[in-house]
Amino acid sequence: ESEQRLKLGVSGGRMGIFDWDLEADRLHWSTETETIFGYGPGEFSGGIEDFLSRVHPEDQEMMQRLLADPAKSALG
């Protein structure tokens, strides 16, 4: 029931969810996240470079820095 509510809230709120598998270095995106970034369902490759290609050029350097050390980034 909790998972269904989350899905309903994410879909209704036009929000996306993603999960980053650090071992495999792959991103897993919800359909909503793909839509936000301009992909069709299932089109996102899951690669970090693919994600970075959709980040605004002015934010590229910052995102690369954050992605280089996610544990440090999460701590602020």
mmCIF file with all atom_site columns, N, CA and C in Angstrom, residues 16-64:
data_model
loop_
_atom_site.group_PDB
_atom_site.id
_atom_site.type_symbol
_atom_site.label_atom_id
_atom_site.label_alt_id
_atom_site.label_comp_id
_atom_site.label_asym_id
_atom_site.label_entity_id
_atom_site.label_seq_id
_atom_site.pdbx_PDB_ins_code
_atom_site.Cartn_x
_atom_site.Cartn_y
_atom_site.Cartn_z
_atom_site.occupancy
_atom_site.B_iso_or_equiv
_atom_site.pdbx_formal_charge
_atom_site.auth_seq_id
_atom_site.auth_comp_id
_atom_site.auth_asym_id
_atom_site.auth_atom_id
_atom_site.pdbx_PDB_model_num
ATOM 1   N N  . GLY A 1 16 ? 10.187 12.774 -10.475 1.00 0.00 ? 16 GLY A N  1
ATOM 2   C CA . GLY A 1 16 ? 10.873 11.567 -10.882 1.00 0.00 ? 16 GLY A CA 1
ATOM 3   C C  . GLY A 1 16 ? 11.645 10.948 -9.732  1.00 0.00 ? 16 GLY A C  1
ATOM 4   N N  . ILE A 1 17 ? 11.910 9.669  -9.878  1.00 0.00 ? 17 ILE A N  1
ATOM 5   C CA . ILE A 1 17 ? 12.696 8.944  -8.890  1.00 0.00 ? 17 ILE A CA 1
ATOM 6   C C  . ILE A 1 17 ? 13.856 8.288  -9.623  1.00 0.00 ? 17 ILE A C  1
ATOM 7   N N  . PHE A 1 18 ? 15.018 8.292  -8.976  1.00 0.00 ? 18 PHE A N  1
ATOM 8   C CA . PHE A 1 18 ? 16.146 7.580  -9.561  1.00 0.00 ? 18 PHE A CA 1
ATOM 9   C C  . PHE A 1 18 ? 16.895 6.842  -8.470  1.00 0.00 ? 18 PHE A C  1
ATOM 10  N N  . ASP A 1 19 ? 17.645 5.855  -8.886  1.00 0.00 ? 19 ASP A N  1
ATOM 11  C CA . ASP A 1 19 ? 18.484 5.088  -7.982  1.00 0.00 ? 19 ASP A CA 1
ATOM 12  C C  . ASP A 1 19 ? 19.826 4.921  -8.670  1.00 0.00 ? 19 ASP A C  1
ATOM 13  N N  . TRP A 1 20 ? 20.900 5.124  -7.927  1.00 0.00 ? 20 TRP A N  1
ATOM 14  C CA . TRP A 1 20 ? 22.244 5.013  -8.494  1.00 0.00 ? 20 TRP A CA 1
ATOM 15  C C  . TRP A 1 20 ? 22.916 3.787  -7.904  1.00 0.00 ? 20 TRP A C  1
ATOM 16  N N  . ASP A 1 21 ? 23.178 2.800  -8.725  1.00 0.00 ? 21 ASP A N  1
ATOM 17  C CA . ASP A 1 21 ? 23.909 1.603  -8.323  1.00 0.00 ? 21 ASP A CA 1
ATOM 18  C C  . ASP A 1 21 ? 25.389 1.943  -8.423  1.00 0.00 ? 21 ASP A C  1
ATOM 19  N N  . LEU A 1 22 ? 26.013 2.244  -7.282  1.00 0.00 ? 22 LEU A N  1
ATOM 20  C CA . LEU A 1 22 ? 27.401 2.702  -7.279  1.00 0.00 ? 22 LEU A CA 1
ATOM 21  C C  . LEU A 1 22 ? 28.371 1.621  -7.755  1.00 0.00 ? 22 LEU A C  1
ATOM 22  N N  . GLU A 1 23 ? 28.096 0.361  -7.419  1.00 0.00 ? 23 GLU A N  1
ATOM 23  C CA . GLU A 1 23 ? 28.982 -0.723 -7.856  1.00 0.00 ? 23 GLU A CA 1
ATOM 24  C C  . GLU A 1 23 ? 29.006 -0.847 -9.372  1.00 0.00 ? 23 GLU A C  1
ATOM 25  N N  . ALA A 1 24 ? 27.828 -0.804 -9.975  1.00 0.00 ? 24 ALA A N  1
ATOM 26  C CA . ALA A 1 24 ? 27.723 -0.942 -11.432 1.00 0.00 ? 24 ALA A CA 1
ATOM 27  C C  . ALA A 1 24 ? 27.879 0.401  -12.137 1.00 0.00 ? 24 ALA A C  1
ATOM 28  N N  . ASP A 1 25 ? 27.853 1.503  -11.363 1.00 0.00 ? 25 ASP A N  1
ATOM 29  C CA . ASP A 1 25 ? 27.909 2.854  -11.907 1.00 0.00 ? 25 ASP A CA 1
ATOM 30  C C  . ASP A 1 25 ? 26.811 3.070  -12.939 1.00 0.00 ? 25 ASP A C  1
ATOM 31  N N  . ARG A 1 26 ? 25.588 2.685  -12.568 1.00 0.00 ? 26 ARG A N  1
ATOM 32  C CA . ARG A 1 26 ? 24.423 2.805  -13.445 1.00 0.00 ? 26 ARG A CA 1
ATOM 33  C C  . ARG A 1 26 ? 23.310 3.536  -12.711 1.00 0.00 ? 26 ARG A C  1
ATOM 34  N N  . LEU A 1 27 ? 22.616 4.369  -13.429 1.00 0.00 ? 27 LEU A N  1
ATOM 35  C CA . LEU A 1 27 ? 21.443 5.053  -12.898 1.00 0.00 ? 27 LEU A CA 1
ATOM 36  C C  . LEU A 1 27 ? 20.200 4.324  -13.378 1.00 0.00 ? 27 LEU A C  1
ATOM 37  N N  . HIS A 1 28 ? 19.246 4.172  -12.482 1.00 0.00 ? 28 HIS A N  1
ATOM 38  C CA . HIS A 1 28 ? 17.954 3.584  -12.825 1.00 0.00 ? 28 HIS A CA 1
ATOM 39  C C  . HIS A 1 28 ? 16.914 4.674  -12.615 1.00 0.00 ? 28 HIS A C  1
ATOM 40  N N  . TRP A 1 29 ? 16.208 5.019  -13.686 1.00 0.00 ? 29 TRP A N  1
ATOM 41  C CA . TRP A 1 29 ? 15.258 6.121  -13.639 1.00 0.00 ? 29 TRP A CA 1
ATOM 42  C C  . TRP A 1 29 ? 13.833 5.632  -13.774 1.00 0.00 ? 29 TRP A C  1
ATOM 43  N N  . SER A 1 30 ? 12.934 6.318  -13.088 1.00 0.00 ? 30 SER A N  1
ATOM 44  C CA . SER A 1 30 ? 11.508 6.068  -13.288 1.00 0.00 ? 30 SER A CA 1
ATOM 45  C C  . SER A 1 30 ? 11.103 6.655  -14.637 1.00 0.00 ? 30 SER A C  1
ATOM 46  N N  . THR A 1 31 ? 9.966  6.231  -15.120 1.00 0.00 ? 31 THR A N  1
ATOM 47  C CA . THR A 1 31 ? 9.443  6.766  -16.379 1.00 0.00 ? 31 THR A CA 1
ATOM 48  C C  . THR A 1 31 ? 9.279  8.277  -16.288 1.00 0.00 ? 31 THR A C  1
ATOM 49  N N  . GLU A 1 32 ? 8.846  8.769  -15.120 1.00 0.00 ? 32 GLU A N  1
ATOM 50  C CA . GLU A 1 32 ? 8.672  10.209 -14.936 1.00 0.00 ? 32 GLU A CA 1
ATOM 51  C C  . GLU A 1 32 ? 10.007 10.955 -15.067 1.00 0.00 ? 32 GLU A C  1
ATOM 52  N N  . THR A 1 33 ? 11.086 10.374 -14.521 1.00 0.00 ? 33 THR A N  1
ATOM 53  C CA . THR A 1 33 ? 12.398 11.003 -14.633 1.00 0.00 ? 33 THR A CA 1
ATOM 54  C C  . THR A 1 33 ? 12.841 11.050 -16.083 1.00 0.00 ? 33 THR A C  1
ATOM 55  N N  . GLU A 1 34 ? 12.600 9.967  -16.817 1.00 0.00 ? 34 GLU A N  1
ATOM 56  C CA . GLU A 1 34 ? 12.943 9.966  -18.248 1.00 0.00 ? 34 GLU A CA 1
ATOM 57  C C  . GLU A 1 34 ? 12.199 11.083 -18.975 1.00 0.00 ? 34 GLU A C  1
ATOM 58  N N  . THR A 1 35 ? 10.943 11.246 -18.662 1.00 0.00 ? 35 THR A N  1
ATOM 59  C CA . THR A 1 35 ? 10.140 12.294 -19.304 1.00 0.00 ? 35 THR A CA 1
ATOM 60  C C  . THR A 1 35 ? 10.679 13.676 -18.970 1.00 0.00 ? 35 THR A C  1
ATOM 61  N N  . ILE A 1 36 ? 11.029 13.907 -17.704 1.00 0.00 ? 36 ILE A N  1
ATOM 62  C CA . ILE A 1 36 ? 11.566 15.204 -17.274 1.00 0.00 ? 36 ILE A CA 1
ATOM 63  C C  . ILE A 1 36 ? 12.826 15.549 -18.061 1.00 0.00 ? 36 ILE A C  1
ATOM 64  N N  . PHE A 1 37 ? 13.669 14.538 -18.321 1.00 0.00 ? 37 PHE A N  1
ATOM 65  C CA . PHE A 1 37 ? 14.925 14.765 -19.033 1.00 0.00 ? 37 PHE A CA 1
ATOM 66  C C  . PHE A 1 37 ? 14.791 14.628 -20.552 1.00 0.00 ? 37 PHE A C  1
ATOM 67  N N  . GLY A 1 38 ? 13.575 14.434 -21.042 1.00 0.00 ? 38 GLY A N  1
ATOM 68  C CA . GLY A 1 38 ? 13.343 14.425 -22.477 1.00 0.00 ? 38 GLY A CA 1
ATOM 69  C C  . GLY A 1 38 ? 13.529 13.081 -23.164 1.00 0.00 ? 38 GLY A C  1
ATOM 70  N N  . TYR A 1 39 ? 13.505 12.000 -22.414 1.00 0.00 ? 39 TYR A N  1
ATOM 71  C CA . TYR A 1 39 ? 13.605 10.662 -22.988 1.00 0.00 ? 39 TYR A CA 1
ATOM 72  C C  . TYR A 1 39 ? 12.228 10.027 -23.052 1.00 0.00 ? 39 TYR A C  1
ATOM 73  N N  . GLY A 1 40 ? 12.053 9.093  -23.980 1.00 0.00 ? 40 GLY A N  1
ATOM 74  C CA . GLY A 1 40 ? 10.865 8.266  -23.990 1.00 0.00 ? 40 GLY A CA 1
ATOM 75  C C  . GLY A 1 40 ? 11.054 7.133  -22.996 1.00 0.00 ? 40 GLY A C  1
ATOM 76  N N  . PRO A 1 41 ? 9.976  6.448  -22.634 1.00 0.00 ? 41 PRO A N  1
ATOM 77  C CA . PRO A 1 41 ? 10.093 5.330  -21.690 1.00 0.00 ? 41 PRO A CA 1
ATOM 78  C C  . PRO A 1 41 ? 11.109 4.289  -22.162 1.00 0.00 ? 41 PRO A C  1
ATOM 79  N N  . GLY A 1 42 ? 12.071 3.982  -21.295 1.00 0.00 ? 42 GLY A N  1
ATOM 80  C CA . GLY A 1 42 ? 13.077 2.974  -21.602 1.00 0.00 ? 42 GLY A CA 1
ATOM 81  C C  . GLY A 1 42 ? 14.235 3.452  -22.456 1.00 0.00 ? 42 GLY A C  1
ATOM 82  N N  . GLU A 1 43 ? 14.261 4.719  -22.849 1.00 0.00 ? 43 GLU A N  1
ATOM 83  C CA . GLU A 1 43 ? 15.334 5.227  -23.725 1.00 0.00 ? 43 GLU A CA 1
ATOM 84  C C  . GLU A 1 43 ? 16.627 5.575  -22.985 1.00 0.00 ? 43 GLU A C  1
ATOM 85  N N  . PHE A 1 44 ? 16.523 5.922  -21.715 1.00 0.00 ? 44 PHE A N  1
ATOM 86  C CA . PHE A 1 44 ? 17.728 6.310  -20.974 1.00 0.00 ? 44 PHE A CA 1
ATOM 87  C C  . PHE A 1 44 ? 18.631 5.099  -20.806 1.00 0.00 ? 44 PHE A C  1
ATOM 88  N N  . SER A 1 45 ? 19.902 5.267  -21.131 1.00 0.00 ? 45 SER A N  1
ATOM 89  C CA . SER A 1 45 ? 20.857 4.153  -21.101 1.00 0.00 ? 45 SER A CA 1
ATOM 90  C C  . SER A 1 45 ? 21.281 3.761  -19.691 1.00 0.00 ? 45 SER A C  1
ATOM 91  N N  . GLY A 1 46 ? 21.151 4.674  -18.747 1.00 0.00 ? 46 GLY A N  1
ATOM 92  C CA . GLY A 1 46 ? 21.598 4.401  -17.390 1.00 0.00 ? 46 GLY A CA 1
ATOM 93  C C  . GLY A 1 46 ? 23.025 4.846  -17.131 1.00 0.00 ? 46 GLY A C  1
ATOM 94  N N  . GLY A 1 47 ? 23.706 5.316  -18.170 1.00 0.00 ? 47 GLY A N  1
ATOM 95  C CA . GLY A 1 47 ? 25.090 5.751  -18.014 1.00 0.00 ? 47 GLY A CA 1
ATOM 96  C C  . GLY A 1 47 ? 25.204 7.166  -17.485 1.00 0.00 ? 47 GLY A C  1
ATOM 97  N N  . ILE A 1 48 ? 26.240 7.385  -16.698 1.00 0.00 ? 48 ILE A N  1
ATOM 98  C CA . ILE A 1 48 ? 26.483 8.708  -16.126 1.00 0.00 ? 48 ILE A CA 1
ATOM 99  C C  . ILE A 1 48 ? 26.708 9.742  -17.232 1.00 0.00 ? 48 ILE A C  1
ATOM 100 N N  . GLU A 1 49 ? 27.449 9.372  -18.269 1.00 0.00 ? 49 GLU A N  1
ATOM 101 C CA . GLU A 1 49 ? 27.705 10.308 -19.372 1.00 0.00 ? 49 GLU A CA 1
ATOM 102 C C  . GLU A 1 49 ? 26.407 10.697 -20.079 1.00 0.00 ? 49 GLU A C  1
ATOM 103 N N  . ASP A 1 50 ? 25.501 9.740  -20.211 1.00 0.00 ? 50 ASP A N  1
ATOM 104 C CA . ASP A 1 50 ? 24.203 10.027 -20.828 1.00 0.00 ? 50 ASP A CA 1
ATOM 105 C C  . ASP A 1 50 ? 23.450 11.051 -19.976 1.00 0.00 ? 50 ASP A C  1
ATOM 106 N N  . PHE A 1 51 ? 23.472 10.865 -18.663 1.00 0.00 ? 51 PHE A N  1
ATOM 107 C CA . PHE A 1 51 ? 22.843 11.821 -17.763 1.00 0.00 ? 51 PHE A CA 1
ATOM 108 C C  . PHE A 1 51 ? 23.487 13.194 -17.894 1.00 0.00 ? 51 PHE A C  1
ATOM 109 N N  . LEU A 1 52 ? 24.816 13.232 -17.846 1.00 0.00 ? 52 LEU A N  1
ATOM 110 C CA . LEU A 1 52 ? 25.530 14.506 -17.916 1.00 0.00 ? 52 LEU A CA 1
ATOM 111 C C  . LEU A 1 52 ? 25.266 15.246 -19.224 1.00 0.00 ? 52 LEU A C  1
ATOM 112 N N  . SER A 1 53 ? 24.988 14.512 -20.287 1.00 0.00 ? 53 SER A N  1
ATOM 113 C CA . SER A 1 53 ? 24.711 15.163 -21.570 1.00 0.00 ? 53 SER A CA 1
ATOM 114 C C  . SER A 1 53 ? 23.432 15.994 -21.519 1.00 0.00 ? 53 SER A C  1
ATOM 115 N N  . ARG A 1 54 ? 22.568 15.731 -20.526 1.00 0.00 ? 54 ARG A N  1
ATOM 116 C CA . ARG A 1 54 ? 21.310 16.470 -20.380 1.00 0.00 ? 54 ARG A CA 1
ATOM 117 C C  . ARG A 1 54 ? 21.386 17.576 -19.331 1.00 0.00 ? 54 ARG A C  1
ATOM 118 N N  . VAL A 1 55 ? 22.514 17.692 -18.652 1.00 0.00 ? 55 VAL A N  1
ATOM 119 C CA . VAL A 1 55 ? 22.691 18.733 -17.636 1.00 0.00 ? 55 VAL A CA 1
ATOM 120 C C  . VAL A 1 55 ? 23.097 20.031 -18.334 1.00 0.00 ? 55 VAL A C  1
ATOM 121 N N  . HIS A 1 56 ? 22.562 21.134 -17.869 1.00 0.00 ? 56 HIS A N  1
ATOM 122 C CA . HIS A 1 56 ? 22.874 22.446 -18.452 1.00 0.00 ? 56 HIS A CA 1
ATOM 123 C C  . HIS A 1 56 ? 24.391 22.650 -18.438 1.00 0.00 ? 56 HIS A C  1
ATOM 124 N N  . PRO A 1 57 ? 24.959 23.194 -19.531 1.00 0.00 ? 57 PRO A N  1
ATOM 125 C CA . PRO A 1 57 ? 26.415 23.382 -19.611 1.00 0.00 ? 57 PRO A CA 1
ATOM 126 C C  . PRO A 1 57 ? 27.019 24.131 -18.421 1.00 0.00 ? 57 PRO A C  1
ATOM 127 N N  . GLU A 1 58 ? 26.315 25.108 -17.880 1.00 0.00 ? 58 GLU A N  1
ATOM 128 C CA . GLU A 1 58 ? 26.840 25.862 -16.741 1.00 0.00 ? 58 GLU A CA 1
ATOM 129 C C  . GLU A 1 58 ? 26.911 25.011 -15.467 1.00 0.00 ? 58 GLU A C  1
ATOM 130 N N  . ASP A 1 59 ? 26.185 23.900 -15.440 1.00 0.00 ? 59 ASP A N  1
ATOM 131 C CA . ASP A 1 59 ? 26.167 23.036 -14.255 1.00 0.00 ? 59 ASP A CA 1
ATOM 132 C C  . ASP A 1 59 ? 27.012 21.782 -14.419 1.00 0.00 ? 59 ASP A C  1
ATOM 133 N N  . GLN A 1 60 ? 27.601 21.590 -15.595 1.00 0.00 ? 60 GLN A N  1
ATOM 134 C CA . GLN A 1 60 ? 28.374 20.380 -15.877 1.00 0.00 ? 60 GLN A CA 1
ATOM 135 C C  . GLN A 1 60 ? 29.513 20.167 -14.877 1.00 0.00 ? 60 GLN A C  1
ATOM 136 N N  . GLU A 1 61 ? 30.320 21.180 -14.661 1.00 0.00 ? 61 GLU A N  1
ATOM 137 C CA . GLU A 1 61 ? 31.480 21.037 -13.777 1.00 0.00 ? 61 GLU A CA 1
ATOM 138 C C  . GLU A 1 61 ? 31.055 20.672 -12.359 1.00 0.00 ? 61 GLU A C  1
ATOM 139 N N  . MET A 1 62 ? 30.042 21.360 -11.849 1.00 0.00 ? 62 MET A N  1
ATOM 140 C CA . MET A 1 62 ? 29.556 21.073 -10.508 1.00 0.00 ? 62 MET A CA 1
ATOM 141 C C  . MET A 1 62 ? 29.044 19.637 -10.402 1.00 0.00 ? 62 MET A C  1
ATOM 142 N N  . MET A 1 63 ? 28.277 19.193 -11.386 1.00 0.00 ? 63 MET A N  1
ATOM 143 C CA . MET A 1 63 ? 27.735 17.832 -11.359 1.00 0.00 ? 63 MET A CA 1
ATOM 144 C C  . MET A 1 63 ? 28.844 16.794 -11.428 1.00 0.00 ? 63 MET A C  1
ATOM 145 N N  . GLN A 1 64 ? 29.839 17.031 -12.234 1.00 0.00 ? 64 GLN A N  1
ATOM 146 C CA . GLN A 1 64 ? 30.954 16.082 -12.321 1.00 0.00 ? 64 GLN A CA 1
ATOM 147 C C  . GLN A 1 64 ? 31.672 15.991 -10.984 1.00 0.00 ? 64 GLN A C  1
#
